[in-house]
PDB file of C-alpha atoms in Angstrom:
ATOM      1  CA  LEU A1412     -54.567  -2.295  35.429  1.00 49.00           C
ATOM      2  CA  ALA A1413     -54.018   0.503  33.153  1.00 51.00           C
ATOM      3  CA  ALA A1414     -52.482  -2.330  30.678  1.00 55.00           C
ATOM      4  CA  SER A1415     -55.260  -4.542  30.813  1.00 59.00           C
ATOM      5  CA  GLU A1416     -58.052  -2.235  30.465  1.00 61.00           C
ATOM      6  CA  SER A1417     -56.267  -1.471  27.348  1.00 57.00           C
ATOM      7  CA  TYR A1418     -55.988  -5.069  26.299  1.00 45.00           C
ATOM      8  CA  ARG A1419     -59.018  -5.381  26.894  1.00 51.00           C
ATOM      9  CA  SER A1420     -60.216  -2.335  24.649  1.00 54.00           C
ATOM     10  CA  GLU A1421     -57.726  -3.532  21.434  1.00 51.00           C
ATOM     11  CA  MET A1422     -59.616  -7.153  21.955  1.00 45.00           C
ATOM     12  CA  SER A1423     -62.796  -5.386  21.745  1.00 51.00           C
ATOM     13  CA  ALA A1424     -62.234  -2.962  19.243  1.00 49.00           C
ATOM     14  CA  ARG A1425     -60.592  -6.173  17.222  1.00 51.00           C
ATOM     15  CA  ALA A1426     -64.338  -8.271  17.674  1.00 46.00           C
ATOM     16  CA  ARG A1427     -65.967  -5.372  16.365  1.00 49.00           C
ATOM     17  CA  ARG A1428     -63.999  -4.866  13.533  1.00 50.00           C
ATOM     18  CA  ARG A1429     -64.907  -8.198  12.884  1.00 51.00           C
ATOM     19  CA  ALA A1430     -68.641  -8.473  13.665  1.00 49.00           C
ATOM     20  CA  GLU A1431     -68.638  -5.942  10.530  1.00 53.00           C
ATOM     21  CA  ALA A1432     -66.708  -7.669   8.521  1.00 54.00           C
ATOM     22  CA  PHE A1433     -68.289 -11.080   8.596  1.00 58.00           C
ATOM     23  CA  ASP A1434     -72.089  -8.883   9.449  1.00 83.00           C
ATOM     24  CA  ILE A1435     -74.818 -11.022   7.753  1.00 84.00           C
ATOM     25  CA  ARG A1436     -76.348  -7.832   6.760  1.00 88.00           C
ATOM     26  CA  ARG A1437     -73.826  -7.358   3.786  1.00 90.00           C
ATOM     27  CA  SER A1438     -73.541 -10.806   2.752  1.00 91.00           C
ATOM     28  CA  VAL A1439     -77.214 -10.562   2.179  1.00 91.00           C
ATOM     29  CA  GLU A1440     -76.586  -7.210   0.674  1.00 91.00           C
ATOM     30  CA  GLN A1441     -74.569  -8.811  -2.118  1.00 92.00           C
ATOM     31  CA  LEU A1442     -76.522 -11.679  -2.364  1.00 93.00           C
ATOM     32  CA  VAL A1443     -78.862  -9.479  -3.747  1.00 92.00           C
ATOM     33  CA  VAL A1444     -76.624  -8.155  -5.936  1.00 91.00           C
ATOM     34  CA  GLU A1445     -75.613 -11.468  -7.284  1.00 93.00           C
ATOM     35  CA  TYR A1446     -79.180 -12.788  -7.590  1.00 94.00           C
ATOM     36  CA  ARG A1447     -80.101  -9.587  -9.646  1.00 92.00           C
ATOM     37  CA  THR A1448     -76.623 -10.306 -11.768  1.00 92.00           C
ATOM     38  CA  VAL A1449     -77.993 -14.204 -12.465  1.00 92.00           C
ATOM     39  CA  ILE A1450     -81.603 -12.908 -13.572  1.00 90.00           C
ATOM     40  CA  GLY A1451     -80.900 -10.292 -15.760  1.00 85.00           C
ATOM     41  CA  ASP A1452     -78.172 -12.825 -17.055  1.00 47.00           C
ATOM     42  CA  VAL A1453     -80.449 -15.433 -18.088  1.00 43.00           C
ATOM     43  CA  ARG A1454     -84.564 -13.989 -17.709  1.00 44.00           C
ATOM     44  CA  LYS A1455     -83.151 -10.599 -19.335  1.00 46.00           C
ATOM     45  CA  THR A1456     -85.238  -9.143 -16.408  1.00 46.00           C
ATOM     46  CA  SER A1457     -84.744  -5.093 -15.885  1.00 46.00           C
ATOM     47  CA  GLY A1458     -84.668  -2.482 -13.262  1.00 47.00           C
ATOM     48  CA  THR A1459     -83.540  -2.701  -9.860  1.00 48.00           C
ATOM     49  CA  THR A1460     -85.816  -1.488  -7.214  1.00 58.00           C
ATOM     50  CA  ARG A1461     -88.442  -4.369  -7.083  1.00 81.00           C
ATOM     51  CA  THR A1462     -87.795  -7.504  -4.444  1.00 91.00           C
ATOM     52  CA  ILE A1463     -86.146 -10.593  -5.517  1.00 94.00           C
ATOM     53  CA  ARG A1464     -88.250 -13.797  -4.563  1.00 96.00           C
ATOM     54  CA  SER A1465     -85.939 -16.995  -4.166  1.00 97.00           C
ATOM     55  CA  THR A1466     -87.063 -19.939  -3.709  1.00 98.00           C
ATOM     56  CA  TRP A1467     -83.975 -22.212  -0.868  1.00 97.00           C
ATOM     57  CA  LEU A1468     -84.028 -26.416  -0.960  1.00 97.00           C
ATOM     58  CA  THR A1469     -82.291 -27.127   2.418  1.00 95.00           C
ATOM     59  CA  ILE A1470     -82.544 -30.764   3.651  1.00 91.00           C
ATOM     60  CA  ASN A1471     -81.977 -29.863   7.702  1.00 86.00           C
ATOM     61  CA  PRO A1472     -84.620 -29.864   9.588  1.00 87.00           C
ATOM     62  CA  ASN A1473     -83.506 -28.880  12.969  1.00 84.00           C
ATOM     63  CA  LEU A1474     -82.612 -24.678  14.057  1.00 76.00           C
ATOM     64  CA  GLU A1475     -78.538 -25.420  13.682  1.00 74.00           C
ATOM     65  CA  ALA A1476     -76.074 -25.304  11.684  1.00 72.00           C
ATOM     66  CA  SER A1477     -76.661 -23.621   7.976  1.00 77.00           C
ATOM     67  CA  ALA A1478     -80.344 -23.919   9.559  1.00 81.00           C
ATOM     68  CA  ARG A1479     -78.977 -21.206  11.894  1.00 81.00           C
ATOM     69  CA  SER A1480     -77.866 -19.119   8.994  1.00 84.00           C
ATOM     70  CA  LEU A1481     -81.104 -19.734   6.552  1.00 90.00           C
ATOM     71  CA  GLN A1482     -83.254 -17.610   9.460  1.00 89.00           C
ATOM     72  CA  ASP A1483     -80.745 -14.721   9.688  1.00 89.00           C
ATOM     73  CA  TRP A1484     -81.343 -14.331   5.758  1.00 91.00           C
ATOM     74  CA  ILE A1485     -84.774 -14.738   5.714  1.00 93.00           C
ATOM     75  CA  ARG A1486     -85.262 -11.884   8.643  1.00 91.00           C
ATOM     76  CA  LEU A1487     -82.908  -9.194   7.077  1.00 92.00           C
ATOM     77  CA  GLY A1488     -84.061  -9.877   3.551  1.00 92.00           C
ATOM     78  CA  VAL A1489     -87.226  -8.777   3.298  1.00 89.00           C
ATOM     79  CA  ASP A1490     -85.835  -5.395   3.742  1.00 89.00           C
ATOM     80  CA  ARG A1491     -83.111  -5.911   1.283  1.00 90.00           C
ATOM     81  CA  GLY A1492     -84.671  -7.242  -2.005  1.00 91.00           C
ATOM     82  CA  MET A1493     -84.720 -10.530  -1.296  1.00 94.00           C
ATOM     83  CA  ALA A1494     -88.043 -12.230  -0.160  1.00 96.00           C
ATOM     84  CA  ILE A1495     -87.571 -16.591   0.466  1.00 97.00           C
ATOM     85  CA  SER A1496     -90.006 -19.028   0.834  1.00 97.00           C
ATOM     86  CA  VAL A1497     -88.285 -23.048   1.817  1.00 97.00           C
ATOM     87  CA  VAL A1498     -88.336 -26.061   0.104  1.00 97.00           C
ATOM     88  CA  LEU A1499     -87.794 -28.809   3.191  1.00 96.00           C
ATOM     89  CA  ARG A1500     -87.264 -32.683   2.613  1.00 93.00           C
ATOM     90  CA  GLN A1501     -88.761 -33.173   6.374  1.00 92.00           C
ATOM     91  CA  ARG A1502     -91.182 -31.604   8.903  1.00 94.00           C
ATOM     92  CA  GLY A1503     -88.682 -30.218  12.254  1.00 93.00           C
ATOM     93  CA  ASP A1504     -88.209 -27.112  14.354  1.00 93.00           C
ATOM     94  CA  LEU A1505     -87.163 -25.449  11.477  1.00 93.00           C
ATOM     95  CA  SER A1506     -90.420 -25.920   9.525  1.00 94.00           C
ATOM     96  CA  ARG A1507     -92.258 -24.551  13.056  1.00 94.00           C
ATOM     97  CA  GLY A1508     -90.128 -22.000  12.979  1.00 93.00           C
ATOM     98  CA  LEU A1509     -90.873 -20.740   9.111  1.00 95.00           C
ATOM     99  CA  GLN A1510     -94.328 -21.197  10.198  1.00 95.00           C
ATOM    100  CA  ASP A1511     -94.464 -18.875  12.992  1.00 94.00           C
ATOM    101  CA  ARG A1512     -92.752 -16.509  10.965  1.00 93.00           C
ATOM    102  CA  ALA A1513     -95.325 -17.063   7.951  1.00 95.00           C
ATOM    103  CA  VAL A1514     -93.057 -17.614   5.315  1.00 96.00           C
ATOM    104  CA  PRO A1515     -93.615 -19.826   3.139  1.00 97.00           C
ATOM    105  CA  TYR A1516     -93.103 -23.568   2.937  1.00 97.00           C
ATOM    106  CA  THR A1517     -93.287 -26.798   1.705  1.00 97.00           C
ATOM    107  CA  VAL A1518     -92.299 -30.197   2.334  1.00 96.00           C
ATOM    108  CA  VAL A1519     -91.102 -32.756  -0.551  1.00 95.00           C
ATOM    109  CA  ALA A1520     -89.100 -35.317  -0.118  1.00 92.00           C
ATOM    110  CA  MET A1521     -86.046 -34.242  -3.286  1.00 93.00           C
ATOM    111  CA  HIS A1522     -85.098 -37.871  -4.152  1.00 90.00           C
ATOM    112  CA  TRP A1523     -81.733 -37.598  -6.537  1.00 87.00           C
ATOM    113  CA  PRO A1524     -83.479 -38.500  -9.902  1.00 89.00           C
ATOM    114  CA  ASP A1525     -81.559 -41.648 -10.382  1.00 84.00           C
ATOM    115  CA  ARG A1526     -82.631 -44.607 -12.972  1.00 83.00           C
ATOM    116  CA  SER A1527     -84.693 -46.271  -9.526  1.00 85.00           C
ATOM    117  CA  LYS A1528     -85.855 -42.860  -7.835  1.00 87.00           C
ATOM    118  CA  PHE A1529     -86.025 -41.026 -11.506  1.00 89.00           C
ATOM    119  CA  LEU A1530     -89.994 -40.817 -12.209  1.00 90.00           C
ATOM    120  CA  LEU A1531     -90.727 -40.150  -7.803  1.00 89.00           C
ATOM    121  CA  SER A1532     -87.909 -37.078  -8.368  1.00 90.00           C
ATOM    122  CA  ALA A1533     -89.822 -35.952 -11.965  1.00 91.00           C
ATOM    123  CA  SER A1534     -93.582 -36.577  -9.913  1.00 92.00           C
ATOM    124  CA  HIS A1535     -91.627 -34.000  -7.065  1.00 91.00           C
ATOM    125  CA  ALA A1536     -90.192 -31.290  -9.326  1.00 93.00           C
ATOM    126  CA  LEU A1537     -93.623 -30.838 -11.213  1.00 93.00           C
ATOM    127  CA  LYS A1538     -95.412 -30.418  -7.882  1.00 91.00           C
ATOM    128  CA  LEU A1539     -93.152 -27.914  -6.764  1.00 95.00           C
ATOM    129  CA  ARG A1540     -93.667 -26.889  -9.894  1.00 94.00           C
ATOM    130  CA  ARG A1541     -96.734 -25.439  -8.528  1.00 94.00           C
ATOM    131  CA  PHE A1542     -95.946 -23.681  -5.915  1.00 97.00           C
ATOM    132  CA  LEU A1543     -92.805 -21.930  -7.389  1.00 97.00           C
ATOM    133  CA  ALA A1544     -95.443 -20.360  -9.036  1.00 97.00           C
ATOM    134  CA  ALA A1545     -97.503 -19.878  -6.366  1.00 97.00           C
ATOM    135  CA  GLN A1546     -94.620 -17.991  -5.342  1.00 97.00           C
ATOM    136  CA  GLY A1547     -93.685 -15.514  -8.236  1.00 96.00           C
ATOM    137  CA  THR A1548     -89.805 -17.335  -7.879  1.00 97.00           C
ATOM    138  CA  GLN A1549     -87.328 -16.164  -9.618  1.00 96.00           C
ATOM    139  CA  VAL A1550     -83.968 -18.078  -8.174  1.00 97.00           C
ATOM    140  CA  LEU A1551     -84.173 -21.530  -7.044  1.00 98.00           C
ATOM    141  CA  HIS A1552     -81.540 -21.402  -4.744  1.00 98.00           C
ATOM    142  CA  CYS A1553     -80.271 -25.076  -3.868  1.00 97.00           C
ATOM    143  CA  TYR A1554     -78.856 -24.082   0.232  1.00 95.00           C
ATOM    144  CA  VAL A1555     -77.282 -27.467   0.673  1.00 90.00           C
ATOM    145  CA  HIS A1556     -75.143 -28.897  -2.449  1.00 91.00           C
ATOM    146  CA  ASP A1557     -75.869 -32.978  -1.386  1.00 90.00           C
ATOM    147  CA  ILE A1558     -79.002 -32.058  -3.224  1.00 93.00           C
ATOM    148  CA  TYR A1559     -77.576 -29.821  -6.632  1.00 96.00           C
ATOM    149  CA  PRO A1560     -78.573 -32.895  -8.728  1.00 95.00           C
ATOM    150  CA  PHE A1561     -82.860 -32.784  -7.605  1.00 95.00           C
ATOM    151  CA  ALA A1562     -82.440 -29.200  -8.211  1.00 96.00           C
ATOM    152  CA  VAL A1563     -81.073 -29.562 -11.504  1.00 96.00           C
ATOM    153  CA  MET A1564     -84.238 -31.514 -12.386  1.00 95.00           C
ATOM    154  CA  LEU A1565     -86.394 -28.711 -11.086  1.00 96.00           C
ATOM    155  CA  ARG A1566     -84.628 -26.355 -13.330  1.00 97.00           C
ATOM    156  CA  SER A1567     -85.041 -28.621 -15.820  1.00 95.00           C
ATOM    157  CA  ILE A1568     -88.937 -28.225 -15.796  1.00 94.00           C
ATOM    158  CA  THR A1569     -88.819 -24.753 -14.313  1.00 96.00           C
ATOM    159  CA  SER A1570     -86.568 -23.056 -16.842  1.00 96.00           C
ATOM    160  CA  LEU A1571     -85.881 -20.555 -13.531  1.00 97.00           C
ATOM    161  CA  PRO A1572     -81.430 -19.811 -12.904  1.00 97.00           C
ATOM    162  CA  LEU A1573     -79.994 -21.726  -9.927  1.00 97.00           C
ATOM    163  CA  VAL A1574     -77.859 -20.954  -7.561  1.00 98.00           C
ATOM    164  CA  CYS A1575     -75.874 -23.299  -5.868  1.00 97.00           C
ATOM    165  CA  HIS A1576     -74.380 -22.536  -1.730  1.00 96.00           C
ATOM    166  CA  VAL A1577     -71.643 -24.577  -0.575  1.00 95.00           C
ATOM    167  CA  HIS A1578     -70.635 -25.529   2.723  1.00 91.00           C
ATOM    168  CA  PHE A1579     -67.438 -27.600   2.814  1.00 89.00           C
ATOM    169  CA  ALA A1580     -64.541 -28.571   0.855  1.00 93.00           C
ATOM    170  CA  VAL A1581     -65.657 -30.419  -2.226  1.00 95.00           C
ATOM    171  CA  GLU A1582     -63.563 -33.104  -4.326  1.00 96.00           C
ATOM    172  CA  ARG A1583     -62.966 -32.984  -8.021  1.00 97.00           C
ATOM    173  CA  GLU A1584     -65.140 -36.299  -8.560  1.00 96.00           C
ATOM    174  CA  PHE A1585     -67.928 -34.919  -6.815  1.00 95.00           C
ATOM    175  CA  CYS A1586     -68.168 -31.383  -8.945  1.00 96.00           C
ATOM    176  CA  ARG A1587     -67.458 -33.505 -12.421  1.00 96.00           C
ATOM    177  CA  TRP A1588     -70.292 -35.602 -11.315  1.00 95.00           C
ATOM    178  CA  ALA A1589     -72.564 -32.843  -9.921  1.00 95.00           C
ATOM    179  CA  PHE A1590     -72.048 -30.056 -12.712  1.00 97.00           C
ATOM    180  CA  ALA A1591     -69.668 -31.042 -15.415  1.00 96.00           C
ATOM    181  CA  GLY A1592     -71.603 -30.199 -18.196  1.00 95.00           C
ATOM    182  CA  PRO A1593     -74.055 -27.256 -19.576  1.00 95.00           C
ATOM    183  CA  ARG A1594     -77.314 -29.108 -18.239  1.00 95.00           C
ATOM    184  CA  LYS A1595     -75.297 -29.090 -14.677  1.00 97.00           C
ATOM    185  CA  LEU A1596     -73.667 -26.296 -14.483  1.00 98.00           C
ATOM    186  CA  PRO A1597     -75.106 -23.606 -12.068  1.00 97.00           C
ATOM    187  CA  ASP A1598     -75.860 -20.522 -13.041  1.00 97.00           C
ATOM    188  CA  ALA A1599     -74.071 -19.074 -10.339  1.00 97.00           C
ATOM    189  CA  LEU A1600     -71.953 -21.030  -7.414  1.00 97.00           C
ATOM    190  CA  ILE A1601     -71.558 -19.561  -3.395  1.00 97.00           C
ATOM    191  CA  TRP A1602     -69.167 -20.688  -1.590  1.00 96.00           C
ATOM    192  CA  THR A1603     -68.968 -19.298   2.379  1.00 93.00           C
ATOM    193  CA  SER A1604     -65.209 -18.060   2.281  1.00 93.00           C
ATOM    194  CA  HIS A1605     -62.212 -17.199   0.268  1.00 94.00           C
ATOM    195  CA  GLN A1606     -60.423 -19.593   1.850  1.00 95.00           C
ATOM    196  CA  GLN A1607     -62.833 -22.312   0.845  1.00 96.00           C
ATOM    197  CA  GLN A1608     -62.494 -21.348  -2.798  1.00 97.00           C
ATOM    198  CA  ARG A1609     -58.924 -21.545  -2.638  1.00 97.00           C
ATOM    199  CA  ASP A1610     -58.919 -25.012  -1.256  1.00 97.00           C
ATOM    200  CA  CYS A1611     -61.664 -25.915  -4.214  1.00 97.00           C
ATOM    201  CA  GLU A1612     -59.850 -24.126  -6.806  1.00 97.00           C
ATOM    202  CA  ALA A1613     -58.469 -27.635  -8.026  1.00 97.00           C
ATOM    203  CA  ALA A1614     -62.026 -29.445  -7.498  1.00 97.00           C
ATOM    204  CA  VAL A1615     -63.839 -27.537  -9.642  1.00 98.00           C
ATOM    205  CA  ALA A1616     -60.792 -26.277 -12.519  1.00 97.00           C
ATOM    206  CA  GLY A1617     -62.195 -26.406 -15.887  1.00 97.00           C
ATOM    207  CA  ILE A1618     -66.079 -26.813 -14.644  1.00 98.00           C
ATOM    208  CA  ILE A1619     -67.374 -23.781 -13.454  1.00 97.00           C
ATOM    209  CA  PRO A1620     -66.118 -20.837 -14.542  1.00 97.00           C
ATOM    210  CA  LEU A1621     -64.185 -18.379 -11.925  1.00 97.00           C
ATOM    211  CA  GLU A1622     -67.041 -15.551 -12.907  1.00 96.00           C
ATOM    212  CA  ARG A1623     -69.742 -17.419 -11.873  1.00 97.00           C
ATOM    213  CA  GLN A1624     -67.786 -18.350  -8.401  1.00 97.00           C
ATOM    214  CA  TYR A1625     -68.696 -16.134  -5.627  1.00 96.00           C
ATOM    215  CA  VAL A1626     -68.384 -15.493  -2.159  1.00 96.00           C
ATOM    216  CA  ILE A1627     -70.814 -14.760   0.301  1.00 94.00           C
ATOM    217  CA  PRO A1628     -69.759 -15.201   4.112  1.00 89.00           C
ATOM    218  CA  LEU A1629     -72.672 -16.852   6.027  1.00 81.00           C
ATOM    219  CA  GLY A1630     -72.186 -14.035   8.363  1.00 66.00           C
ATOM    220  CA  LEU A1631     -73.431 -13.160  12.089  1.00 57.00           C
ATOM    221  CA  ASP A1632     -75.992 -10.640  13.745  1.00 60.00           C
ATOM    222  CA  PRO A1633     -73.521  -7.962  15.771  1.00 55.00           C
ATOM    223  CA  LEU A1634     -76.431  -6.657  17.390  1.00 57.00           C
ATOM    224  CA  GLN A1635     -78.180 -10.357  18.146  1.00 54.00           C
ATOM    225  CA  LEU A1636     -74.655 -10.728  19.508  1.00 45.00           C
ATOM    226  CA  GLU A1637     -74.576  -7.772  21.745  1.00 50.00           C
ATOM    227  CA  ALA A1638     -77.926  -9.118  23.082  1.00 46.00           C
ATOM    228  CA  HIS A1639     -76.670 -11.543  24.396  1.00 44.00           C
TER     229      HIS A1639
END
């Protein structure tokens, strides 16, 4: 019994340390720091006490996968210097959750600006420019890299700095197509783990400078885990 009790105690201590290491509060605070760096580099603003206003672009309409973490970013960012508004591709459980929390959001298809849909994509970007102005947006945050081409167009219209969040492994061909060149290069690229960054090192080599890459775990909320 004593050995069993000791084992459970050790496992509990390890779980607590792991939860602390991946505490989303740390991730939120780190993201705010990186936002300030990006704004300082791109917008030449000063001051470190005011709230950073960011607009996140996502395609997931449901309360699953990355959308669950997004809710934590929104909830915890308020007290840590970050206000978030959201652009969705379609309505769903996520939009209803945002509405319940009085989080500013809008719904736009966000088509890729390829030849067949360039004008449509440009009209969506122009529509969003008004939304961004109303929110006082300082940073564009492409939360799903699948819509990064649209985010690039939006940056070209607004001149806002652009952060790209990558949630899984990317191939060299995609990175060359999406990120290569000054017009497409993100102001910051966020990996969700050091292992992911190592796995994709060859894919982004020579395309995205190391100084523009950051590792910020999606994180968990230990308080919510304890509640369950």
